[in-house]
Amino acid sequence: MSQKRRAGTYLWTVMMPSLKYQKGETVMGRWPGSSLYYEVKVLGFDLKSQLYTVIYKDGTELELREQDLKSTSGFQARSRSRSRSPGRRRSRSRSPGRTTRRSSSRTAAAVAAAAITDNAASSRRETRLRDVEVTLSPLQPTKTPENNGNNRHEKNEDKLKVENNTANKINESEKKVEAEPEKIQGRYNLRRRKDDGDAKSDEAKVEHPEEKEAKKAAGATFATPLDFGGKIGAYFWLLFLPAWVLFLVLHVNQEDPSLATFPPPLPPLDVFWDAQALSFIILWILFQALLYVTPVGKLSEGMPLRSGERLKYRTNGFFAIVVSAVAVAAAVHYGVDLTYIYSHFLQLATGSFLISFVLSIFLYVYSRYAAPEQLALGGNSGNVVYDFFKGHELNPRIKNFDLKFFCEMRPGLIGWCLINFAMALAEMKKQGLDAPSNSMILVNLFQLLYVVDGLWNEEAILTTMDLMHDGFGFMLAFGDLVWVPFTYTMQAYYLVSHPSPLSVPALTAIVILKLVGFYIFRKSNSEKNAFRRNPSDPKLSYLKTIPTATGKSLLVSGWWGMVRHPNYLGDLLMALAWSLPCGFSHLLPWYYMIYFIILLVHRDSRDMVECRRKYGLAWDEYCRTVRYRIIPHVY
Ligand SMILES: NC(=O)C1=CN([C@@H]2O[C@H](COP(=O)(O)OP(=O)(O)OC[C@H]3O[C@@H](n4cnc5c(N)ncnc54)[C@H](OP(=O)(O)O)[C@@H]3O)[C@@H](O)[C@H]2O)C=CC1
Ligand SMILES: CC(C)CCC[C@@H](C)[C@H]1CC=C2C3=C(CC[C@@]21C)[C@@]1(C)CC[C@H](O)C[C@@H]1CC3
């Protein structure tokens, strides 16, 4: 076990009677790098770093020392027209080229929070600006074997670099505010990013704004609000998800898989267990693990973690699927009967479930030895069942082997294509065909394209919610190893014994739908990924952005200016194209479509909450500008 892993005890508390300020209390918090105080609400206290987490009125969360907080009494409110924002004052007191030690968050707070100054401090403010004492965030550099260099920067050096990065943009915004004080609420930048001038070259030189955000949250071990129905919900999902897979698998086996035959008859218990099926699953996972560790392909950097470090991932997914395809073709050539997958579907699913369950237990136990900053904020509730379900540790790794990334991208995803292929063979066998039906070919090709595209663009997965925010626990282990391979294959499974002939016009229309969906999905995901990786990319300079308090910007034109989740829209159109070839006789092949609508609407809501927390008013501005979530003018 790596040295950095240590007992994961909660080092923070929400109610500490001995603390000067309590959770929920409204106090005055000094704005980093200045003598200005703003009204803040105390969210918690971190025992380890001895910092209070506070939230400003604009939603910006920072961590402050006790001496940077004061009680509200003794402060005098200044009217907005008279008080100068920290930004304005700064632009007068400093030359643009001079290094500022101010946080970029200040911009947002300056426009949103009611500026209230401490009288004594006010008179000394110009001189005291030089004496920066407020700690934005504690840095907790940790090293990983793959990433030793990432945390070598000195804390102050990091701060200077990052703040320089945003300085020019802030200057630009500040000028606007001086000119249009009445627009104070809506201060965001709708300039073309090309016009950023120096800001852009600065951005290219310095570290990513994401790193600043990551560092800001470095010491935070606060859990975010519970999701999925909270603690009770976790019990429910633990039982419901496996039961649902069982239901689908049993249901699809019936001649008439309609709701009229609900519930499907339950086979005797011994039917579920097959040691051979389990060993095939284990072999498949080991084979994929071997391909994953093969030193072929790029080592890609993930997004900065709360500790500031960036993990490296072997993104050789495309290589893995090509080698797997060759291996499968060779096996078929030498007489391996892949229709075994069709006839032992239930047993294979049971075997995968057992593996995902054992893996989840291992992950939870393993996470107990992780350092606090390695835990997922969303899976750190303190409730064993909830954290087990949601995922306690963000990026569990055994040496360089990233368990979450591997499970999400390899055995289940490539297994999905293998199962689909087996279903095509089973259809030919069962229906006495020389070739798979048109519907089966479409379903196979469409889903293969989806998986191959995901593996080809594997690096883009590193900026998705699962990789950045979700811990690795039962939900994802089960999702990756059971849910994806054994429920996403429902259409192909269904077609084996339920032929659904397609006319040429219908086939053409479905292909067009799939291609349109794919285009939207790929373009929007690539746009966001490229922007997050390099906001100064000249190829993206035509895009408009909203700067946020974290230093990161939000795209507000291009795909992300059309709806808030254009990638979900593309994905949903593709899902529709996967179900249509199966016709309308039964609900079962439409299961994926229905499930996917629920999943993506829920993901969108989760993301909204998370982004609102991260970006505060800037997110509200984004939502006002881009009004629809997934479908333009509808939702
Ligand atoms: N087939 C399947 O089962 C599933 C497929 N998917 C697909 O996977 C892909 C990834 O989805 P998912 O991880 O849910 O979400 P996204 O890839 O959409 O990631 C959401 C994140 O993007 C960033 N973001 C949001 N708005 C903007 C903006 N305007 N400008 C810049 N960045 C923005 C935010 O992160 P930050 O600001 O922190 O960078 C936000 O948290 C999607 O295409 C989805 O359809 C997803 C789930 C299941
Ligand atoms: C069991 C739960 C109810 C839900 C589990 C959800 C998981 C199955 C999905 C969460 C996000 C996923 C993504 C993909 C597969 C499904 C899961 C793991 C992709 C890898 C599929 C291919 C795309 O190109 C990218 C997707 C990213 C998110």
XYZ file of C-alpha atoms and ligand atoms in Angstrom:
711
model
C 0.000 0.000 0.000
C 1.445 3.341 -1.007
C 2.947 5.525 1.687
C 0.648 8.422 1.010
C -2.373 6.333 1.935
C -3.289 6.719 5.529
C -6.239 6.182 7.771
C -9.121 8.166 6.328
C -10.612 9.775 9.360
C -12.814 12.839 9.178
C -10.704 15.794 9.979
C -13.429 18.340 9.896
C -16.494 19.048 11.853
C -19.563 21.137 11.354
C -20.283 21.954 14.961
C -17.336 22.590 17.206
C -18.443 24.243 20.412
C -14.912 25.524 21.037
C -14.714 27.277 17.687
C -15.144 31.013 17.471
C -17.489 30.812 14.514
C -20.109 28.164 13.982
C -21.506 26.568 10.884
C -24.285 28.703 9.390
C -23.129 31.860 11.148
C -22.929 35.035 9.056
C -19.684 36.891 9.650
C -17.368 39.226 7.787
C -14.623 37.572 5.805
C -11.548 39.357 4.563
C -11.166 39.185 0.831
C -7.838 37.555 -0.029
C -5.115 40.071 -0.696
C -7.058 43.065 0.502
C -8.370 44.681 3.624
C -11.938 44.533 2.414
C -14.450 42.479 4.295
C -17.537 40.912 2.816
C -20.437 39.184 4.366
C -19.849 35.445 4.340
C -21.561 32.404 5.719
C -19.503 29.803 7.568
C -19.858 26.382 5.991
C -17.453 24.411 8.127
C -14.074 24.120 9.690
C -11.174 21.881 8.747
C -9.375 20.717 11.829
C -6.309 19.690 9.927
C -5.645 22.926 8.086
C -7.356 25.058 10.764
C -9.271 26.882 8.048
C -12.879 27.908 7.861
C -14.723 27.267 4.633
C -16.938 30.238 3.920
C -19.265 31.163 1.122
C -19.588 34.688 -0.237
C -22.869 36.060 -1.440
C -22.009 35.292 -5.042
C -21.527 31.652 -4.223
C -17.723 31.750 -4.153
C -16.357 29.355 -1.578
C -12.997 30.072 0.010
C -11.051 28.913 2.994
C -10.015 31.545 5.501
C -8.079 31.630 8.729
C -9.801 32.626 11.931
C -7.966 35.977 12.002
C -9.445 36.818 8.610
C -12.952 36.545 9.974
C -14.697 39.106 12.148
C -18.137 39.303 13.611
C -20.544 41.599 11.747
C -20.799 44.134 14.576
C -18.487 47.104 14.130
C -18.750 47.186 10.381
C -20.418 49.920 8.485
C -22.152 49.312 5.231
C -21.218 51.470 2.270
C -23.553 52.156 -0.539
C -22.642 50.495 -3.806
C -22.268 53.725 -5.703
C -19.726 55.033 -3.243
C -17.748 51.956 -2.538
C -15.125 51.077 -5.021
C -14.797 47.453 -5.869
C -11.491 45.811 -5.124
C -11.072 45.491 -8.838
C -11.418 49.189 -9.500
C -9.131 50.120 -6.709
C -6.574 47.712 -7.887
C -6.555 48.997 -11.398
C -5.636 52.389 -10.063
C -3.093 51.298 -7.571
C -1.197 48.905 -9.742
C 0.275 48.848 -13.138
C -1.240 46.201 -15.371
C 1.998 44.425 -15.750
C 2.594 44.148 -12.094
C 2.078 40.843 -10.457
C -1.116 40.705 -8.530
C -1.519 38.385 -5.648
C -5.225 38.712 -5.704
C -7.462 35.753 -6.261
C -9.476 35.729 -9.425
C -12.428 34.873 -7.246
C -12.347 38.457 -6.162
C -13.867 39.619 -9.385
C -16.978 37.652 -8.791
C -17.218 38.584 -5.184
C -16.622 42.188 -6.027
C -19.614 42.340 -8.265
C -21.882 40.200 -6.204
C -21.151 40.768 -2.558
C -22.172 43.919 -0.795
C -18.865 45.599 -0.120
C -18.523 46.545 3.484
C -15.238 47.915 4.665
C -13.623 48.038 8.027
C -13.059 51.764 8.615
C -9.591 51.484 10.044
C -8.477 49.098 7.386
C -10.001 51.274 4.712
C -7.622 54.165 5.376
C -4.614 51.887 5.141
C -5.836 49.801 2.296
C -3.470 50.921 -0.447
C -0.404 50.059 1.555
C -1.819 46.887 3.015
C -2.588 45.520 -0.384
C 1.043 44.548 -0.576
C 0.878 42.518 2.571
C -1.018 39.520 1.482
C -1.738 37.352 4.426
C -4.951 35.605 3.590
C -4.488 32.017 2.646
C -6.715 31.058 -0.215
C -6.189 27.425 0.247
C -3.687 25.142 1.813
C -1.682 23.115 -0.633
C -1.195 19.530 0.225
C 1.315 18.322 -2.276
C 1.260 14.611 -2.625
C 3.324 12.645 -5.025
C 2.347 9.698 -7.059
C 4.798 7.434 -8.715
C 3.646 8.699 -12.082
C 3.462 12.294 -11.239
C 6.221 13.266 -8.967
C 6.918 16.564 -10.569
C 3.488 18.067 -10.311
C 3.635 19.374 -6.831
C 7.120 20.600 -6.750
C 6.107 24.225 -7.167
C 6.309 26.336 -4.130
C 2.943 27.407 -2.841
C 3.505 31.101 -3.514
C 4.913 30.474 -6.909
C 1.740 28.630 -7.796
C -0.395 31.450 -6.584
C 1.510 34.051 -8.513
C 1.382 32.112 -11.720
C -2.289 31.418 -11.547
C -3.264 34.882 -10.548
C -1.200 36.355 -13.321
C -3.084 34.095 -15.605
C -6.375 35.741 -14.917
C -5.138 39.261 -14.296
C -5.572 40.536 -17.805
C -9.047 39.179 -18.157
C -10.020 40.742 -14.896
C -8.618 44.082 -15.970
C -10.755 43.939 -19.045
C -13.853 43.206 -17.026
C -13.018 45.893 -14.543
C -12.919 48.546 -17.226
C -16.357 47.469 -18.319
C -17.715 47.772 -14.842
C -16.351 51.248 -14.431
C -18.055 52.234 -17.637
C -21.317 50.504 -16.854
C -21.856 50.428 -13.131
C -25.499 49.611 -13.602
C -24.521 46.337 -15.233
C -22.695 45.266 -12.164
C -24.663 42.067 -11.756
C -24.076 40.880 -15.243
C -20.344 41.347 -15.393
C -19.150 38.625 -17.591
C -17.211 38.623 -20.720
C -18.937 38.033 -24.007
C -15.940 39.230 -26.005
C -14.498 36.967 -28.588
C -11.661 35.170 -26.912
C -9.380 36.247 -29.743
C -9.518 39.743 -28.347
C -7.963 38.718 -25.081
C -4.631 39.904 -26.296
C -2.009 39.436 -23.675
C -4.278 37.355 -21.575
C -4.035 34.610 -24.068
C -0.300 34.514 -24.210
C -0.217 34.580 -20.462
C -2.610 31.693 -20.362
C -0.392 29.730 -22.633
C 2.593 30.327 -20.408
C 1.140 29.621 -17.057
C -0.525 26.631 -15.562
C -4.138 25.758 -16.231
C -6.860 27.651 -14.425
C -8.175 24.275 -13.352
C -5.105 23.906 -11.232
C -6.056 26.988 -9.331
C -9.482 25.605 -8.615
C -7.968 22.323 -7.660
C -5.601 24.011 -5.281
C -8.352 26.085 -3.816
C -10.167 22.958 -2.833
C -7.057 21.046 -1.903
C -7.709 20.874 1.774
C -11.428 20.499 1.491
C -12.712 17.190 2.666
C -16.278 18.388 2.873
C -18.855 16.090 1.460
C -21.357 17.477 -1.042
C -25.103 16.967 -0.460
C -26.267 13.368 -0.653
C -27.588 12.165 -3.947
C -29.630 9.179 -5.173
C -32.098 9.454 -2.308
C -29.399 9.679 0.350
C -28.719 6.893 2.817
C -32.066 5.146 2.387
C -31.723 5.520 -1.368
C -28.353 3.754 -1.263
C -29.982 0.641 0.280
C -32.675 0.791 -2.355
C -30.262 1.048 -5.292
C -28.044 -1.716 -3.929
C -31.003 -4.075 -4.104
C -32.831 -2.631 -7.061
C -29.990 -2.461 -9.618
C -29.074 -6.185 -9.539
C -32.774 -7.105 -9.377
C -33.462 -4.974 -12.428
C -30.690 -6.612 -14.455
C -32.066 -9.998 -13.455
C -35.532 -8.939 -14.495
C -34.342 -7.729 -17.913
C -32.301 -10.842 -18.600
C -35.136 -13.168 -17.658
C -37.661 -11.052 -19.479
C -35.825 -10.903 -22.790
C -35.598 -14.695 -22.834
C -39.347 -15.020 -23.170
C -41.170 -15.536 -26.436
C -43.377 -12.567 -25.681
C -41.371 -10.147 -23.555
C -44.273 -7.775 -23.001
C -45.544 -6.324 -19.770
C -48.373 -8.879 -19.938
C -45.900 -11.583 -18.953
C -44.655 -9.702 -15.926
C -43.068 -10.967 -13.730
C -40.987 -13.481 -15.679
C -40.720 -16.920 -14.041
C -37.712 -17.237 -11.717
C -35.455 -20.230 -12.512
C -34.129 -22.461 -9.691
C -31.172 -20.936 -7.835
C -28.585 -23.395 -9.098
C -29.201 -22.181 -12.663
C -27.585 -18.859 -11.797
C -24.254 -20.330 -10.838
C -21.757 -21.560 -13.415
C -18.079 -21.758 -12.456
C -17.042 -21.883 -16.089
C -18.938 -18.677 -16.889
C -17.288 -16.990 -13.916
C -13.846 -18.102 -15.055
C -14.503 -16.738 -18.567
C -15.361 -13.373 -17.065
C -12.204 -13.407 -14.943
C -10.119 -14.334 -17.978
C -11.669 -11.530 -20.001
C -10.937 -8.959 -17.287
C -7.352 -10.201 -16.930
C -6.893 -10.071 -20.691
C -8.125 -6.484 -20.748
C -5.905 -5.610 -17.787
C -2.926 -6.994 -19.664
C -3.736 -4.819 -22.681
C -4.237 -1.805 -20.406
C -0.771 -2.092 -18.874
C 0.904 -2.746 -22.214
C 3.150 0.260 -22.789
C 1.532 1.147 -26.087
C -0.188 4.475 -26.683
C -0.214 7.802 -24.975
C 0.124 8.642 -21.303
C -2.543 11.330 -20.909
C -2.913 13.752 -18.045
C -6.136 13.885 -16.099
C -7.675 17.079 -14.773
C -6.029 18.570 -11.667
C -7.119 16.940 -8.445
C -7.889 18.802 -5.238
C -4.293 18.283 -4.223
C -3.201 20.007 -7.428
C -1.639 16.888 -8.867
C -2.591 15.497 -12.255
C -2.700 11.752 -12.623
C -1.493 10.079 -15.750
C -3.576 7.519 -17.622
C -2.541 5.043 -20.269
C -5.027 5.864 -23.039
C -4.534 2.857 -25.286
C -8.224 1.894 -25.515
C -8.267 1.806 -29.280
C -5.292 -0.537 -29.265
C -7.147 -2.692 -26.721
C -10.280 -3.055 -28.842
C -8.306 -3.809 -32.001
C -6.278 -6.540 -30.264
C -9.472 -7.879 -28.671
C -11.180 -8.008 -32.077
C -8.245 -9.899 -33.566
C -8.264 -12.320 -30.625
C -12.016 -12.904 -30.941
C -11.767 -13.394 -34.707
C -8.970 -15.905 -34.177
C -11.024 -17.738 -31.551
C -14.019 -17.978 -33.905
C -11.739 -19.106 -36.692
C -10.404 -21.914 -34.514
C -13.896 -23.087 -33.688
C -14.836 -21.295 -30.460
C -18.617 -21.075 -30.365
C -19.417 -17.531 -29.254
C -23.131 -18.317 -29.035
C -22.170 -19.652 -25.606
C -22.527 -16.016 -24.530
C -26.153 -16.034 -25.642
C -26.998 -19.368 -24.040
C -25.176 -18.556 -20.767
C -26.128 -14.913 -20.527
C -27.682 -15.256 -17.073
C -24.686 -17.140 -15.679
C -22.222 -14.668 -17.183
C -24.211 -11.788 -15.714
C -24.224 -13.503 -12.304
C -20.455 -14.008 -12.499
C -19.918 -10.350 -13.396
C -22.174 -9.289 -10.568
C -20.135 -11.323 -8.063
C -16.921 -9.762 -9.335
C -18.348 -6.239 -9.167
C -19.586 -6.876 -5.624
C -16.245 -8.232 -4.414
C -14.483 -5.356 -6.153
C -16.776 -2.843 -4.446
C -15.976 -4.315 -1.026
C -12.278 -4.167 -1.819
C -12.647 -0.551 -2.994
C -14.386 0.492 0.171
C -11.834 -1.180 2.445
C -8.996 0.221 0.343
C -10.468 3.710 0.565
C -10.272 3.567 4.356
C -6.503 3.846 3.958
C -6.668 6.788 1.577
C -5.637 10.287 2.556
C -8.607 12.673 2.975
C -7.818 14.616 -0.182
C -8.044 11.387 -2.177
C -11.673 10.841 -1.244
C -14.568 11.808 -3.485
C -16.545 14.735 -2.106
C -19.764 13.054 -3.191
C -18.992 9.764 -1.471
C -17.674 10.987 1.817
C -20.825 11.196 3.887
C -19.629 9.090 6.798
C -22.414 6.580 6.175
C -20.839 3.248 5.253
C -23.639 2.048 2.979
C -23.964 5.330 1.131
C -20.218 5.712 0.639
C -19.926 2.057 -0.391
C -22.594 2.651 -3.017
C -21.496 6.056 -4.280
C -17.759 5.462 -4.115
C -15.561 6.645 -1.268
C -12.265 7.167 -3.026
C -11.997 9.258 -6.170
C -9.186 7.529 -8.041
C -8.255 4.240 -6.404
C -5.017 2.997 -7.868
C -2.762 0.036 -7.342
C 0.577 1.531 -8.288
C -0.172 3.108 -11.681
C -3.168 0.904 -12.374
C -6.219 3.159 -12.223
C -9.132 0.907 -11.273
C -11.932 3.328 -12.123
C -10.609 4.303 -15.522
C -9.840 0.694 -16.401
C -13.261 -0.612 -15.394
C -15.131 2.216 -17.109
C -13.297 1.945 -20.417
C -12.240 -1.657 -20.901
C -13.863 -4.942 -19.795
C -17.509 -3.798 -19.884
C -17.293 -1.424 -22.808
C -15.354 -3.783 -25.085
C -17.396 -6.665 -23.634
C -20.528 -4.881 -24.864
C -19.289 -5.182 -28.474
C -18.262 -8.797 -27.950
C -21.720 -9.674 -26.631
C -23.417 -7.847 -29.521
C -21.295 -9.810 -31.961
C -22.191 -13.055 -30.203
C -25.875 -12.099 -30.494
C -25.477 -11.628 -34.257
C -24.037 -15.147 -34.485
C -26.816 -16.472 -32.267
C -29.439 -14.801 -34.472
C -27.986 -16.469 -37.561
C -27.977 -19.822 -35.792
C -31.449 -19.492 -34.319
C -33.127 -17.985 -37.380
C -31.177 -20.134 -39.858
C -29.715 -17.099 -41.624
C -26.546 -16.842 -43.701
C -25.967 -13.320 -42.449
C -27.344 -11.250 -39.582
C -30.553 -9.288 -40.245
C -30.408 -5.620 -41.244
C -31.659 -4.598 -37.826
C -28.985 -6.665 -36.105
C -26.290 -5.215 -38.358
C -27.453 -1.669 -37.614
C -27.545 -2.226 -33.863
C -24.108 -3.848 -33.951
C -22.513 -1.175 -36.118
C -24.115 1.755 -34.293
C -23.023 0.559 -30.875
C -19.606 -0.478 -32.136
C -19.139 3.034 -33.505
C -20.110 4.468 -30.111
C -17.613 2.300 -28.247
C -14.781 2.675 -30.767
C -15.300 6.426 -30.768
C -15.161 6.470 -26.961
C -11.912 4.502 -27.012
C -10.408 6.525 -29.846
C -11.160 9.706 -27.886
C -10.319 8.099 -24.586
C -8.524 11.187 -23.357
C -11.821 13.087 -23.452
C -13.214 10.715 -20.811
C -10.835 12.344 -18.358
C -12.975 15.506 -18.366
C -16.272 13.693 -17.730
C -18.139 13.776 -14.429
C -17.348 10.165 -13.539
C -13.629 10.641 -13.842
C -13.475 14.097 -12.301
C -16.017 13.933 -9.496
C -17.537 10.515 -8.814
C -15.869 8.122 -6.450
C -15.342 4.511 -7.428
C -17.746 2.316 -5.524
C -20.568 -0.108 -6.159
C -22.484 2.230 -8.466
C -19.714 2.506 -11.031
C -18.202 -0.953 -10.500
C -21.599 -2.529 -11.061
C -22.413 -0.026 -13.811
C -19.192 -0.728 -15.682
C -19.010 -4.513 -15.248
C -22.663 -5.563 -15.222
C -24.964 -2.747 -16.278
C -23.160 -1.785 -19.475
C -22.413 -5.254 -20.901
C -25.631 -6.957 -19.790
C -28.272 -4.263 -20.270
C -26.857 -2.119 -23.082
C -26.925 -5.287 -25.204
C -30.697 -5.690 -24.792
C -31.517 -4.642 -28.346
C -29.170 -7.199 -29.881
C -30.373 -9.872 -27.441
C -33.972 -9.062 -28.286
C -33.352 -9.306 -32.036
C -31.989 -12.859 -31.716
C -35.472 -14.253 -31.281
C -37.618 -11.294 -32.377
C -36.904 -10.515 -36.026
C -37.716 -6.968 -37.044
C -37.426 -6.446 -40.805
C -36.562 -2.939 -41.981
C -37.578 -1.212 -45.208
C -34.889 0.681 -47.102
C -36.408 4.146 -46.364
C -36.673 3.269 -42.669
C -33.115 2.000 -42.645
C -31.882 5.168 -44.374
C -33.744 7.426 -41.974
C -32.333 5.564 -38.972
C -28.780 5.787 -40.324
C -29.180 9.544 -40.865
C -30.526 9.951 -37.337
C -27.577 8.045 -35.916
C -25.066 10.131 -37.874
C -26.660 13.419 -36.820
C -26.649 12.306 -33.185
C -23.078 11.135 -33.448
C -21.958 14.403 -35.014
C -23.508 16.483 -32.222
C -22.168 14.128 -29.548
C -18.609 14.025 -30.859
C -18.275 17.689 -31.792
C -19.636 18.980 -28.492
C -17.586 16.595 -26.357
C -14.429 17.399 -28.290
C -15.078 21.130 -28.052
C -15.435 21.024 -24.280
C -12.508 18.686 -23.849
C -10.221 20.833 -26.013
C -11.307 23.955 -24.163
C -10.780 22.450 -20.733
C -7.365 21.134 -21.717
C -6.173 24.350 -23.310
C -8.441 27.378 -22.961
C -6.019 29.359 -25.131
C -6.204 26.967 -28.064
C -6.189 29.260 -31.145
C -8.661 26.888 -32.817
C -11.212 27.808 -30.167
C -10.570 31.542 -30.217
C -13.897 32.273 -31.922
C -15.776 31.010 -28.877
C -17.252 33.333 -26.302
C -16.730 32.593 -22.652
C -17.853 33.634 -19.216
C -15.012 33.912 -16.712
C -15.782 32.420 -13.349
C -14.458 33.066 -9.887
C -12.446 29.863 -9.996
C -10.286 31.016 -12.893
C -11.938 28.536 -15.245
C -14.265 29.900 -17.917
C -17.546 28.587 -19.251
C -18.197 28.299 -22.958
C -21.220 30.345 -23.883
C -21.204 30.011 -27.648
C -20.566 27.143 -30.043
C -22.130 23.849 -28.998
C -22.245 24.823 -25.343
C -24.075 28.014 -26.211
C -26.849 26.064 -27.906
C -27.945 24.050 -24.878
C -26.242 23.296 -21.563
C -25.630 19.669 -22.470
C -25.340 19.341 -26.245
C -23.444 16.069 -25.766
C -26.504 14.562 -24.037
C -28.681 15.646 -26.947
C -26.427 13.841 -29.423
C -26.300 10.793 -27.170
C -30.097 10.674 -26.915
C -30.524 10.888 -30.697
C -28.118 7.990 -31.031
C -30.041 6.012 -28.407
C -33.195 6.554 -30.427
C -31.432 5.216 -33.511
C -30.441 2.089 -31.557
C -34.010 1.294 -30.551
C -35.794 2.067 -33.805
C -34.418 -0.966 -35.723
C -36.168 -3.213 -33.172
C -39.609 -1.892 -34.057
C -42.489 -1.077 -31.759
C -43.844 -4.515 -30.837
C -42.331 -4.552 -27.360
C -41.103 -2.130 -24.773
C -37.935 -4.067 -24.009
C -35.723 -2.768 -26.835
C -36.849 0.726 -25.807
C -35.634 0.138 -22.317
C -32.239 1.764 -23.048
C -33.891 4.881 -24.447
C -36.166 5.277 -21.415
C -33.372 4.553 -18.943
C -31.052 6.927 -20.762
C -33.516 9.827 -20.639
C -33.827 9.315 -16.876
C -30.061 8.927 -16.435
C -29.151 12.011 -18.431
C -31.852 14.241 -16.950
C -30.641 13.200 -13.505
C -26.994 13.695 -14.476
C -27.860 17.123 -15.819
C -29.474 18.053 -12.485
C -26.493 16.708 -10.538
C -24.181 18.694 -12.754
C -26.275 21.850 -12.347
C -26.007 21.600 -8.564
C -22.282 20.952 -8.745
C -21.608 23.786 -11.207
C -23.757 26.204 -9.220
C -21.683 25.365 -6.166
C -18.415 25.779 -8.060
C -19.140 28.818 -10.176
C -21.755 30.762 -8.199
C -23.151 33.762 -10.050
C -21.190 33.013 -13.207
C -23.161 29.787 -13.501
C -26.427 31.668 -13.056
C -25.324 33.997 -15.838
C -24.543 31.021 -18.019
C -27.973 29.547 -17.356
C -29.633 32.864 -18.166
C -27.700 33.060 -21.423
C -28.127 29.405 -22.373
C -31.678 28.748 -21.291
C -32.282 25.174 -22.348
C -30.683 22.154 -20.772
C -30.666 19.420 -23.396
C -33.198 20.050 -26.165
C -33.276 23.545 -27.703
C -36.574 25.369 -27.026
C -38.065 22.302 -25.329
C -36.115 21.366 -22.208
N -23.857 5.803 -22.583
C -23.889 6.064 -21.307
O -24.295 5.256 -20.501
C -23.462 7.376 -20.823
C -22.894 8.280 -21.653
N -22.529 9.487 -21.180
C -21.928 10.422 -22.129
O -20.644 10.713 -21.681
C -20.326 12.073 -21.989
C -19.828 12.781 -20.747
O -20.933 13.098 -19.908
P -20.878 13.703 -18.426
O -19.637 13.311 -17.762
O -22.169 13.348 -17.775
O -20.939 15.261 -18.595
P -20.117 16.319 -19.382
O -19.049 15.734 -20.231
O -21.118 17.168 -20.065
O -19.400 17.101 -18.225
C -20.027 18.074 -17.435
C -18.958 19.054 -17.027
O -18.571 19.868 -18.143
C -18.177 21.158 -17.677
N -19.030 22.142 -18.318
C -20.367 22.271 -18.233
N -20.798 23.309 -18.952
C -19.700 23.855 -19.512
C -19.489 24.981 -20.371
N -20.490 25.750 -20.788
N -18.228 25.265 -20.733
C -17.200 24.491 -20.324
N -17.342 23.427 -19.503
C -18.577 23.120 -19.118
C -18.386 21.148 -16.184
O -17.195 20.682 -15.564
P -15.947 21.636 -15.227
O -16.420 23.032 -15.375
O -15.562 21.266 -13.846
O -14.906 21.271 -16.232
C -19.402 20.060 -15.990
O -19.350 19.513 -14.700
C -21.578 12.687 -22.579
O -21.486 12.727 -23.960
C -22.673 11.746 -22.186
O -23.697 11.766 -23.121
C -22.705 9.830 -19.884
C -23.264 8.951 -19.020
C -23.679 7.635 -19.404
C -25.821 1.564 -12.605
C -26.192 2.988 -12.600
C -27.657 3.215 -12.566
C -25.659 3.792 -13.714
C -24.260 3.471 -14.076
C -23.817 4.447 -15.081
C -22.659 3.928 -15.913
C -23.064 2.666 -16.613
C -22.304 5.022 -16.903
C -21.861 6.296 -16.186
C -21.109 7.028 -17.195
C -20.744 6.193 -18.188
C -20.079 6.545 -19.390
C -19.904 5.629 -20.392
C -20.414 4.244 -20.227
C -21.499 4.144 -19.181
C -21.134 4.788 -17.889
C -20.007 4.053 -17.234
C -19.089 5.945 -21.619
C -17.701 5.414 -21.348
C -19.653 5.266 -22.852
C -18.847 5.627 -24.111
C -18.869 7.128 -24.304
O -18.090 7.464 -25.420
C -18.309 7.835 -23.098
C -19.117 7.460 -21.872
C -18.665 8.197 -20.625
C -19.628 7.964 -19.526
